[in-house]
Short mmCIF file of C-alpha atoms in Angstrom, two decimals:
data_model
loop_
_atom_site.label_atom_id
_atom_site.label_comp_id
_atom_site.label_asym_id
_atom_site.label_seq_id
_atom_site.Cartn_x
_atom_site.Cartn_y
_atom_site.Cartn_z
CA MET A 1 -6.94 -16.11 18.96
CA ASP A 2 -10.60 -15.10 19.42
CA ILE A 3 -11.99 -11.91 17.96
CA VAL A 4 -13.21 -10.96 21.41
CA ALA A 5 -9.68 -10.84 22.61
CA LEU A 6 -8.44 -8.76 19.67
CA LEU A 7 -10.74 -5.81 19.82
CA PRO A 8 -10.75 -4.52 23.44
CA CYS A 9 -7.68 -2.45 22.74
CA LEU A 10 -10.04 -0.21 20.62
CA HIS A 11 -12.08 0.66 23.62
CA PRO A 12 -10.68 4.27 24.21
CA ALA A 13 -11.35 5.23 20.59
CA VAL A 14 -14.92 3.83 20.10
CA THR A 15 -17.99 3.23 22.20
CA LYS A 16 -18.99 -0.07 23.53
CA THR A 17 -21.88 -0.30 21.28
CA THR A 18 -19.69 0.42 18.17
CA ARG A 19 -17.18 -2.24 19.40
CA ARG A 20 -19.88 -4.81 19.85
CA GLN A 21 -21.11 -4.11 16.33
CA PHE A 22 -17.58 -4.24 14.98
CA SER A 23 -16.97 -7.67 16.40
CA ARG A 24 -20.17 -8.99 14.87
CA ILE A 25 -19.14 -7.69 11.50
CA VAL A 26 -15.61 -8.94 11.74
CA LEU A 27 -16.87 -12.45 12.47
CA ALA A 28 -19.37 -12.28 9.66
CA MET A 29 -16.56 -11.21 7.16
CA LEU A 30 -14.35 -14.09 8.37
CA ALA A 31 -17.10 -16.73 7.81
CA MET A 32 -19.12 -15.42 4.91
CA THR A 33 -19.11 -16.35 1.30
CA GLY A 34 -20.05 -14.13 -1.70
CA ARG A 35 -19.94 -10.35 -2.00
CA VAL A 36 -19.15 -8.34 1.18
CA THR A 37 -22.21 -6.00 1.37
CA MET A 38 -24.34 -4.84 4.20
CA LEU A 39 -27.00 -7.34 3.36
CA GLY A 40 -24.51 -10.12 3.09
CA LEU A 41 -22.96 -9.21 6.39
CA SER A 42 -26.38 -9.16 8.19
CA ARG A 43 -27.07 -12.74 6.90
CA TRP A 44 -23.91 -14.07 8.33
CA ALA A 45 -23.62 -11.98 11.58
CA GLY A 46 -26.12 -13.97 13.64
CA PRO A 47 -27.98 -12.67 16.79
CA GLY A 48 -27.13 -9.04 17.36
CA GLY A 49 -26.10 -8.35 13.76
CA SER A 50 -29.25 -7.49 12.03
CA TYR A 51 -29.45 -5.46 8.80
CA ARG A 52 -30.41 -2.48 10.81
CA THR A 53 -27.47 -2.87 13.10
CA VAL A 54 -25.02 -3.12 10.17
CA GLN A 55 -26.59 -0.02 8.74
CA ARG A 56 -26.01 1.85 12.02
CA PHE A 57 -22.39 0.73 12.04
CA PHE A 58 -21.69 2.12 8.53
CA SER A 59 -23.38 5.40 9.34
CA THR A 60 -21.38 5.97 12.42
CA VAL A 61 -18.30 8.31 12.27
CA ILE A 62 -15.39 6.14 13.34
CA PRO A 63 -11.85 7.41 14.04
CA TRP A 64 -10.23 4.83 11.67
CA ALA A 65 -6.76 6.48 11.89
CA THR A 66 -6.76 5.81 15.63
CA LEU A 67 -8.08 2.32 15.28
CA PHE A 68 -5.37 1.28 12.75
CA TRP A 69 -2.60 2.67 14.92
CA VAL A 70 -3.94 1.26 18.30
CA PHE A 71 -4.47 -2.22 16.74
CA PHE A 72 -1.01 -2.13 15.03
CA ARG A 73 0.78 -1.03 18.24
CA GLN A 74 -1.03 -3.69 20.34
CA HIS A 75 -0.92 -6.77 18.08
CA VAL A 76 1.59 -6.23 15.35
CA TYR A 77 4.39 -3.78 16.26
CA CYS A 78 7.83 -5.29 17.11
CA PRO A 79 10.23 -2.73 18.68
CA ALA A 80 13.28 -4.52 17.30
CA ASP A 81 12.07 -4.14 13.72
CA VAL A 82 12.76 -1.52 11.09
CA TYR A 83 9.83 0.00 9.38
CA LEU A 84 9.35 1.81 6.06
CA LEU A 85 6.56 4.15 5.34
CA VAL A 86 5.03 3.30 2.02
CA GLY A 87 2.21 5.11 0.20
CA ASP A 88 0.10 4.21 -2.86
CA GLU A 89 -3.28 4.74 -4.51
CA VAL A 90 -5.91 2.02 -5.13
CA VAL A 91 -8.79 2.38 -7.43
CA ALA A 92 -12.11 0.51 -6.87
CA THR A 93 -14.49 0.50 -9.89
CA LYS A 94 -18.01 1.58 -9.27
CA ALA A 95 -21.11 2.19 -11.39
CA GLY A 96 -23.89 4.64 -10.96
CA LYS A 97 -23.75 8.37 -10.26
CA GLN A 98 -24.57 8.78 -6.59
CA THR A 99 -21.53 7.40 -4.83
CA HIS A 100 -19.52 10.04 -2.96
CA GLY A 101 -16.28 10.82 -4.67
CA LEU A 102 -17.15 9.01 -7.95
CA ASP A 103 -14.84 10.03 -10.77
CA ARG A 104 -12.57 8.73 -13.46
CA PHE A 105 -9.26 7.52 -12.12
CA PHE A 106 -6.41 5.75 -13.92
CA SER A 107 -6.35 2.00 -13.15
CA SER A 108 -3.07 0.14 -13.73
CA LEU A 109 -5.03 -3.11 -13.96
CA TYR A 110 -7.18 -1.80 -16.92
CA GLY A 111 -4.47 0.43 -18.24
CA LYS A 112 -6.81 3.41 -18.68
CA PRO A 113 -9.07 5.73 -16.61
CA VAL A 114 -12.12 4.03 -15.34
CA PRO A 115 -15.19 5.27 -13.33
CA GLY A 116 -14.74 4.46 -9.76
CA LEU A 117 -13.38 5.58 -6.38
CA ALA A 118 -9.82 6.22 -5.40
CA PHE A 119 -8.18 5.75 -1.97
CA PHE A 120 -4.64 6.73 -0.91
CA ALA A 121 -3.15 4.38 1.74
CA LEU A 122 -0.14 4.73 3.89
CA SER A 123 1.28 1.51 5.43
CA LEU A 124 4.13 0.52 7.53
CA VAL A 125 6.33 -2.16 5.99
CA SER A 126 8.37 -4.45 8.23
CA THR A 127 11.91 -5.02 6.78
CA GLN A 128 12.15 -8.27 8.83
CA GLN A 129 8.72 -9.73 8.30
CA ARG A 130 8.56 -8.28 4.83
CA ARG A 131 4.97 -7.52 5.30
CA SER A 132 2.90 -4.39 4.84
CA PHE A 133 0.40 -3.15 7.39
CA PRO A 134 -2.15 -0.41 6.42
CA ILE A 135 -1.98 2.39 8.92
CA ARG A 136 -4.04 5.22 7.38
CA VAL A 137 -6.49 5.38 4.43
CA GLU A 138 -8.25 8.40 2.93
CA GLN A 139 -10.53 8.75 -0.08
CA VAL A 140 -9.29 10.90 -2.99
CA VAL A 141 -11.94 13.49 -3.80
CA ARG A 142 -10.82 15.99 -6.39
CA SER A 143 -12.34 19.52 -6.11
CA ASP A 144 -13.78 21.31 -9.14
CA VAL A 145 -10.71 23.53 -9.32
CA GLU A 146 -8.44 20.49 -9.37
CA LYS A 147 -10.50 18.87 -12.20
CA ALA A 148 -10.49 22.09 -14.19
CA ALA A 149 -6.71 22.46 -13.84
CA SER A 150 -6.15 18.77 -14.86
CA LYS A 151 -8.29 19.36 -17.92
CA ALA A 152 -6.58 22.55 -18.90
CA LYS A 153 -3.21 20.89 -18.55
CA ALA A 154 -4.32 18.00 -20.81
CA ASP A 155 -5.76 20.51 -23.38
CA ALA A 156 -2.59 22.59 -23.27
CA LYS A 157 -0.48 19.44 -23.92
CA LYS A 158 -2.64 18.52 -26.96
CA GLN A 159 -2.30 22.06 -28.40
CA SER A 160 1.46 22.20 -27.82
CA SER A 161 1.93 18.95 -29.74
CA SER A 162 0.04 20.43 -32.67
CA LEU A 163 1.86 23.75 -32.77
CA PRO A 164 5.08 24.17 -34.71
CA LYS A 165 8.26 23.60 -32.75
CA ARG A 166 9.64 26.73 -31.15
CA ARG A 167 13.07 28.15 -31.89
CA PRO A 168 15.92 26.74 -29.67
CA GLY A 169 17.10 28.79 -26.84
CA ARG A 170 15.59 30.67 -23.94
CA PRO A 171 12.36 32.56 -24.72
CA LYS A 172 12.70 36.37 -24.67
CA GLY A 173 11.63 37.94 -21.40
CA SER A 174 11.78 34.82 -19.24
CA LYS A 175 13.13 35.13 -15.73
CA ASN A 176 15.00 32.78 -13.37
CA THR A 177 12.96 30.89 -10.82
CA ALA A 178 14.38 29.46 -7.64
CA LYS A 179 14.09 25.60 -7.60
CA SER A 180 13.70 25.66 -3.90
CA ALA A 181 10.37 27.53 -4.22
CA VAL A 182 8.09 24.60 -4.71
CA THR A 183 4.30 24.83 -4.72
CA LEU A 184 2.77 21.46 -3.89
CA THR A 185 0.05 20.14 -6.13
CA PRO A 186 -3.39 19.35 -4.60
CA GLU A 187 -2.45 15.66 -4.71
CA LEU A 188 0.79 16.25 -2.78
CA SER A 189 -1.07 18.59 -0.39
CA ARG A 190 -3.52 15.80 0.49
CA ILE A 191 -0.61 13.33 1.02
CA THR A 192 1.46 15.75 3.19
CA GLY A 193 -1.69 16.29 5.33
CA MET A 194 -1.87 12.55 5.89
CA LEU A 195 1.88 12.26 6.53
CA GLY A 196 1.79 15.08 9.08
CA ALA A 197 -1.17 13.60 10.96
CA LEU A 198 0.32 10.10 10.90
CA LEU A 199 3.77 11.21 12.09
CA HIS A 200 2.29 13.23 14.88
CA MET A 201 0.21 10.24 16.06
CA ILE A 202 3.10 7.75 16.10
CA ALA A 203 5.76 10.19 17.32
CA GLY A 204 8.04 8.55 19.91
CA ALA A 205 6.75 5.01 19.20
CA VAL A 206 8.06 4.16 15.68
CA SER A 207 11.10 5.77 14.18
CA LEU A 208 10.66 6.39 10.45
CA THR A 209 13.38 7.45 8.11
CA TYR A 210 12.23 6.55 4.56
CA LEU A 211 9.05 7.32 2.54
CA VAL A 212 8.76 4.90 -0.40
CA LEU A 213 6.61 5.88 -3.30
CA ASP A 214 6.25 4.53 -6.88
CA GLY A 215 7.48 6.17 -10.09
CA HIS A 216 4.52 8.60 -10.18
CA PHE A 217 6.19 10.52 -7.40
CA GLY A 218 9.77 10.46 -8.78
CA ASN A 219 10.09 14.20 -9.03
CA HIS A 220 11.31 17.18 -7.18
CA ASN A 221 7.94 18.18 -5.66
CA ALA A 222 7.47 14.79 -3.99
CA LEU A 223 11.02 14.95 -2.78
CA THR A 224 10.38 18.36 -1.26
CA MET A 225 7.22 17.02 0.41
CA ALA A 226 9.12 14.17 2.02
CA GLN A 227 11.87 16.51 3.31
CA GLN A 228 9.20 18.84 4.77
CA ASN A 229 8.18 15.93 6.92
CA ASN A 230 11.73 15.02 7.82
CA LEU A 231 11.86 11.81 5.67
CA HIS A 232 14.09 10.64 2.93
CA LEU A 233 12.35 9.77 -0.29
CA ILE A 234 12.99 6.43 -2.22
CA SER A 235 11.31 6.33 -5.64
CA LYS A 236 11.90 5.56 -9.33
CA LEU A 237 12.83 7.93 -12.17
CA ARG A 238 11.70 7.54 -15.83
CA CYS A 239 13.94 5.27 -17.91
CA ASP A 240 14.90 8.25 -20.01
CA ALA A 241 15.60 10.65 -17.20
CA ALA A 242 18.21 13.28 -18.02
CA LEU A 243 20.92 12.54 -15.34
CA TYR A 244 24.39 14.16 -15.28
CA PHE A 245 27.67 13.49 -13.59
CA PRO A 246 28.98 16.23 -11.47
CA PHE A 247 31.46 18.32 -13.35
CA ALA A 248 35.11 17.39 -12.27
CA GLY A 249 37.14 19.38 -14.71
CA PRO A 250 39.08 22.65 -13.91
CA TYR A 251 37.50 26.06 -13.58
CA ALA A 252 37.38 27.95 -16.87
CA GLY A 253 38.58 31.19 -15.15
CA ARG A 254 35.44 33.28 -15.86
CA GLY A 255 31.82 33.01 -15.23
CA PRO A 256 30.05 30.71 -12.72
CA HIS A 257 31.61 27.36 -11.86
CA ARG A 258 30.29 24.59 -14.05
CA LYS A 259 28.04 22.20 -12.23
CA TYR A 260 26.94 19.56 -14.73
CA GLY A 261 29.22 17.23 -16.41
CA ASP A 262 28.59 14.68 -19.05
CA ARG A 263 25.09 13.20 -19.47
CA VAL A 264 24.64 9.65 -18.34
CA ASP A 265 24.59 7.15 -21.25
CA TYR A 266 22.52 4.17 -20.04
CA ASP A 267 24.02 1.87 -22.86
CA ASP A 268 27.59 2.71 -21.66
CA LEU A 269 27.78 3.10 -17.99
CA PRO A 270 31.23 3.54 -16.40
CA ALA A 271 32.60 0.26 -14.89
CA GLN A 272 33.94 2.05 -11.86
CA TYR A 273 30.39 2.44 -10.63
CA LEU A 274 29.55 -1.30 -11.03
CA LYS A 275 28.60 -2.85 -7.71
CA LYS A 276 27.11 -6.30 -8.62
CA THR A 277 26.85 -8.59 -11.57
CA THR A 278 24.63 -11.66 -11.77
CA VAL A 279 23.65 -14.10 -14.61
CA GLU A 280 20.45 -16.17 -14.43
CA GLY A 281 19.95 -18.23 -17.56
CA HIS A 282 20.43 -15.83 -20.54
CA ILE A 283 19.80 -12.69 -18.58
CA LYS A 284 22.69 -10.70 -17.24
CA THR A 285 21.97 -8.23 -14.50
CA CYS A 286 24.36 -5.35 -13.62
CA THR A 287 23.75 -2.98 -10.69
CA TYR A 288 25.42 0.38 -10.61
CA GLN A 289 25.37 3.06 -7.91
CA MET A 290 26.48 6.72 -8.33
CA GLN A 291 25.84 10.27 -7.14
CA LEU A 292 24.23 12.05 -10.07
CA LEU A 293 22.53 15.46 -10.79
CA HIS A 294 19.14 16.24 -12.30
CA LYS A 295 18.31 19.78 -13.40
CA GLU A 296 14.89 19.55 -11.81
CA PHE A 297 16.28 18.67 -8.32
CA THR A 298 18.16 21.02 -6.01
CA GLN A 299 20.46 18.30 -4.53
CA PRO A 300 22.48 15.35 -5.88
CA LEU A 301 20.68 12.07 -5.99
CA ASN A 302 21.78 8.71 -4.80
CA VAL A 303 21.05 6.74 -7.97
CA VAL A 304 21.00 2.99 -8.46
CA ILE A 305 20.72 1.74 -12.06
CA ILE A 306 19.74 -1.91 -12.65
CA ALA A 307 20.61 -2.81 -16.28
CA LYS A 308 19.57 -6.15 -17.64
CA THR A 309 21.00 -7.61 -20.92
CA ASN A 310 19.68 -10.58 -22.94
CA LEU A 311 22.84 -12.39 -23.77
CA ARG A 312 21.11 -14.13 -26.84
CA THR A 313 19.76 -11.03 -28.51
CA GLN A 314 21.75 -8.36 -26.74
CA ALA A 315 18.53 -6.43 -25.96
CA ARG A 316 18.90 -4.08 -23.05
CA ALA A 317 16.55 -2.54 -20.47
CA HIS A 318 17.12 -0.59 -17.21
CA VAL A 319 15.47 0.68 -14.08
CA ILE A 320 16.56 3.88 -12.31
CA LEU A 321 15.94 3.98 -8.56
CA PHE A 322 16.97 7.04 -6.40
CA SER A 323 17.08 8.30 -2.84
CA SER A 324 17.70 11.56 -1.18
CA ASP A 325 19.75 9.75 1.44
CA ALA A 326 23.35 9.89 0.05
CA ALA A 327 24.51 7.27 2.62
CA LEU A 328 22.07 4.54 1.57
CA THR A 329 23.80 1.48 0.10
CA TYR A 330 22.72 0.14 -3.24
CA ALA A 331 21.55 -3.16 -1.69
CA SER A 332 19.32 -1.48 0.88
CA LEU A 333 17.95 0.96 -1.70
CA VAL A 334 16.90 -1.88 -4.08
CA ASP A 335 15.51 -3.91 -1.15
CA TYR A 336 13.50 -1.08 0.32
CA TYR A 337 11.97 -0.15 -3.04
CA SER A 338 11.09 -3.80 -3.77
CA LEU A 339 9.34 -3.93 -0.34
CA ARG A 340 7.02 -1.17 -1.64
CA PHE A 341 5.17 -3.79 -3.59
CA GLN A 342 3.88 -5.35 -0.41
CA ILE A 343 1.19 -2.67 -0.20
CA GLU A 344 -0.29 -4.04 -3.51
CA PHE A 345 -0.81 -7.39 -1.71
CA ASN A 346 -2.86 -5.46 0.92
CA PHE A 347 -4.99 -3.97 -1.86
CA ARG A 348 -5.43 -7.42 -3.53
CA ASP A 349 -6.52 -9.07 -0.23
CA ALA A 350 -8.84 -6.15 0.50
CA LYS A 351 -10.56 -6.48 -2.89
CA GLN A 352 -10.62 -10.32 -3.07
CA HIS A 353 -11.61 -11.05 0.50
CA TRP A 354 -12.75 -8.02 2.44
CA GLY A 355 -15.13 -6.17 0.13
CA LEU A 356 -13.12 -3.23 -1.24
CA GLU A 357 -14.74 -3.88 -4.64
CA ASP A 358 -18.10 -5.03 -3.28
CA PHE A 359 -19.54 -2.29 -1.02
CA MET A 360 -22.54 -0.36 -2.26
CA ASN A 361 -22.50 2.48 0.18
CA VAL A 362 -23.00 5.96 -1.36
CA THR A 363 -22.69 8.39 1.53
CA PRO A 364 -19.29 9.94 2.53
CA THR A 365 -19.46 8.25 5.93
CA GLY A 366 -20.48 4.92 4.51
CA VAL A 367 -17.80 4.94 1.82
CA THR A 368 -15.15 5.85 4.34
CA ASN A 369 -16.19 3.15 6.75
CA ALA A 370 -16.33 0.35 3.96
CA ALA A 371 -12.95 1.28 2.57
CA ASN A 372 -11.23 1.41 5.92
CA LEU A 373 -12.94 -1.59 7.20
CA SER A 374 -11.69 -3.71 4.21
CA LEU A 375 -8.10 -2.66 4.77
CA PHE A 376 -8.37 -2.93 8.56
CA MET A 377 -9.33 -6.58 7.98
CA VAL A 378 -6.01 -7.13 6.31
CA ASN A 379 -4.28 -6.48 9.63
CA VAL A 380 -6.79 -8.54 11.56
CA ALA A 381 -6.35 -11.46 9.21
CA TYR A 382 -2.54 -11.25 9.59
CA ARG A 383 -2.88 -11.34 13.32
CA LEU A 384 -5.17 -14.42 13.23
CA GLN A 385 -2.87 -16.13 10.76
CA ALA A 386 0.26 -15.51 12.89
CA ASP A 387 -1.12 -17.78 15.65
CA MET A 388 -1.97 -20.54 13.16
CA ARG A 389 1.31 -20.31 11.21
CA GLN A 390 3.32 -21.40 14.27
CA ARG A 391 2.21 -24.94 13.49
CA ASP A 392 1.08 -24.51 9.89
CA PRO A 393 3.47 -22.26 7.88
CA ASP A 394 1.31 -22.46 4.65
CA TYR A 395 -1.81 -21.19 6.43
CA SER A 396 -3.51 -18.69 4.00
CA VAL A 397 -6.39 -16.24 4.07
CA LEU A 398 -8.63 -18.90 2.37
CA ASP A 399 -7.76 -21.36 5.11
CA LEU A 400 -8.63 -18.68 7.71
CA LYS A 401 -12.05 -18.10 6.18
CA ALA A 402 -12.74 -21.77 5.82
CA HIS A 403 -11.80 -22.25 9.52
CA TYR A 404 -14.30 -19.63 10.68
CA ARG A 405 -16.94 -20.81 8.27
CA GLY A 406 -16.64 -24.33 9.65
CA TYR A 407 -16.95 -23.10 13.18
CA LYS A 408 -20.16 -21.16 12.14
CA TYR A 409 -21.69 -24.26 10.68
CA VAL A 410 -20.99 -26.29 13.80
CA GLU A 411 -22.31 -23.62 16.19
CA GLU A 412 -25.55 -23.44 14.21
CA THR A 413 -25.88 -27.21 14.17
CA ILE A 414 -25.12 -27.63 17.83
CA GLN A 415 -27.87 -25.23 18.80
CA MET A 416 -30.45 -27.57 17.12
CA LEU A 417 -29.47 -30.61 19.14
CA PRO A 418 -31.44 -31.52 22.26
CA GLU A 419 -28.23 -32.11 24.27
CA LYS A 420 -24.93 -30.48 23.84
CA PRO A 421 -21.96 -33.00 23.18
CA GLU A 422 -19.20 -33.60 25.58
CA PRO A 423 -16.42 -30.86 25.45
CA ILE A 424 -13.81 -33.31 23.95
CA LEU A 425 -16.20 -34.52 21.24
CA LEU A 426 -17.31 -30.99 20.46
CA ARG A 427 -13.64 -29.90 20.10
CA GLN A 428 -13.02 -32.75 17.69
CA ILE A 429 -16.08 -31.94 15.68
CA LEU A 430 -15.11 -28.23 15.49
CA ASP A 431 -11.63 -29.07 14.37
CA ARG A 432 -12.72 -31.62 11.77
CA VAL A 433 -15.43 -29.42 10.19
CA ALA A 434 -13.20 -26.32 10.21
CA CYS A 435 -10.79 -28.21 7.90
CA LEU A 436 -13.46 -28.55 5.18
CA GLY A 437 -12.73 -26.21 2.23
CA ARG A 438 -9.11 -25.42 3.40
CA ILE A 439 -6.48 -25.16 0.70
CA HIS A 440 -3.69 -26.48 2.99
CA ILE A 441 -4.93 -29.44 4.99
CA PRO A 442 -3.15 -29.84 8.28
CA GLN A 443 -1.98 -33.09 9.69
CA PRO A 444 -4.73 -34.62 12.00
CA SER A 445 -3.95 -34.43 15.66
CA PHE A 446 -6.57 -36.99 16.62
CA SER A 447 -8.80 -39.75 15.12
CA PHE A 448 -12.30 -41.02 15.97
CA SER A 449 -11.13 -44.63 16.05
#
């Protein structure tokens, strides 16, 4: 499919000039090699895509949330499919001191805080296609108050570890606090703002039931945030989470009814909750599902514990997944949480192919446009690949870029010829050159003999 046929759906949201600049930049990103910067884009954009034009595009305020949704609804959405709402944060390392929002963020790739920019993305994950489609991206900019609170919390944690252990029991003068009274952290407040705006935009078009987040959000505050937006949370608990069986014994006859029973022993899980057992090689995997209580949560949790045992060494490890939906089966809960990782592939493609790690913009508008453009290209590339994969199932992003790069070379060469070749010959040349540099070579559909 041609780029010109993909972008007219964006017309109500952006001006004709911006859409024309957008099409030039998209074609340049598909064909170019090297780092995706404004200068690099201008070198590959051709006529109408000068460096000044690229600068104007990146300095234009663009309603990216609307563009993501319009493109998804027009070119990707399948009404018969079931979608999950997945959220995660991506960190792009940056040097210097002038870039808007520059701070130190924890990067799982480096395993430590690094200087850079952070963006929180929400995506719709198809349970049938098993693909993630970015739908909303916002930069994480921490306020001075938030930074001071984070530093104070870290200092208090260091001090508490050095202080002598306090006496057991409840501190004198402490009062009961209602668990239902939850104050969202600044991070969760940002996310709930994104959720509310997204759900309002897609209301009536896509029915969403589950919000899937990683283990960082496996807490009561995140669950409350999801419920405030009429969503069920699917996440992961710490491996040492203090979970309890509901108390099933008789009433003692005095005092309040006992709520918590025995604490869960992860090395000795009751066989009555075992749902599935598989053995692959010397690894035995047992899946348990049960309704358990946690003292930080106000409601019972639908918990799935996946315990693995090395049959040679008897070493054990386990993962604890949970959902606020008590009716969700263990197979669906595990499957939905595993689909969360599809958003990581979006981040990988955006960094590797579409410039999320390369852009050098420093202004708030420039940074927003560069990050959103890189993740928007993930959806564009998927739509372009879908047409090619009907006859070439292994067609990849590298194949797509090689295809457009070959077309770019042929177009530039044809313009230098005194006479344009015949249409049949031109098509054969385009198809042959477009295959140069591809990872998966298709079967030739013609020959020059």
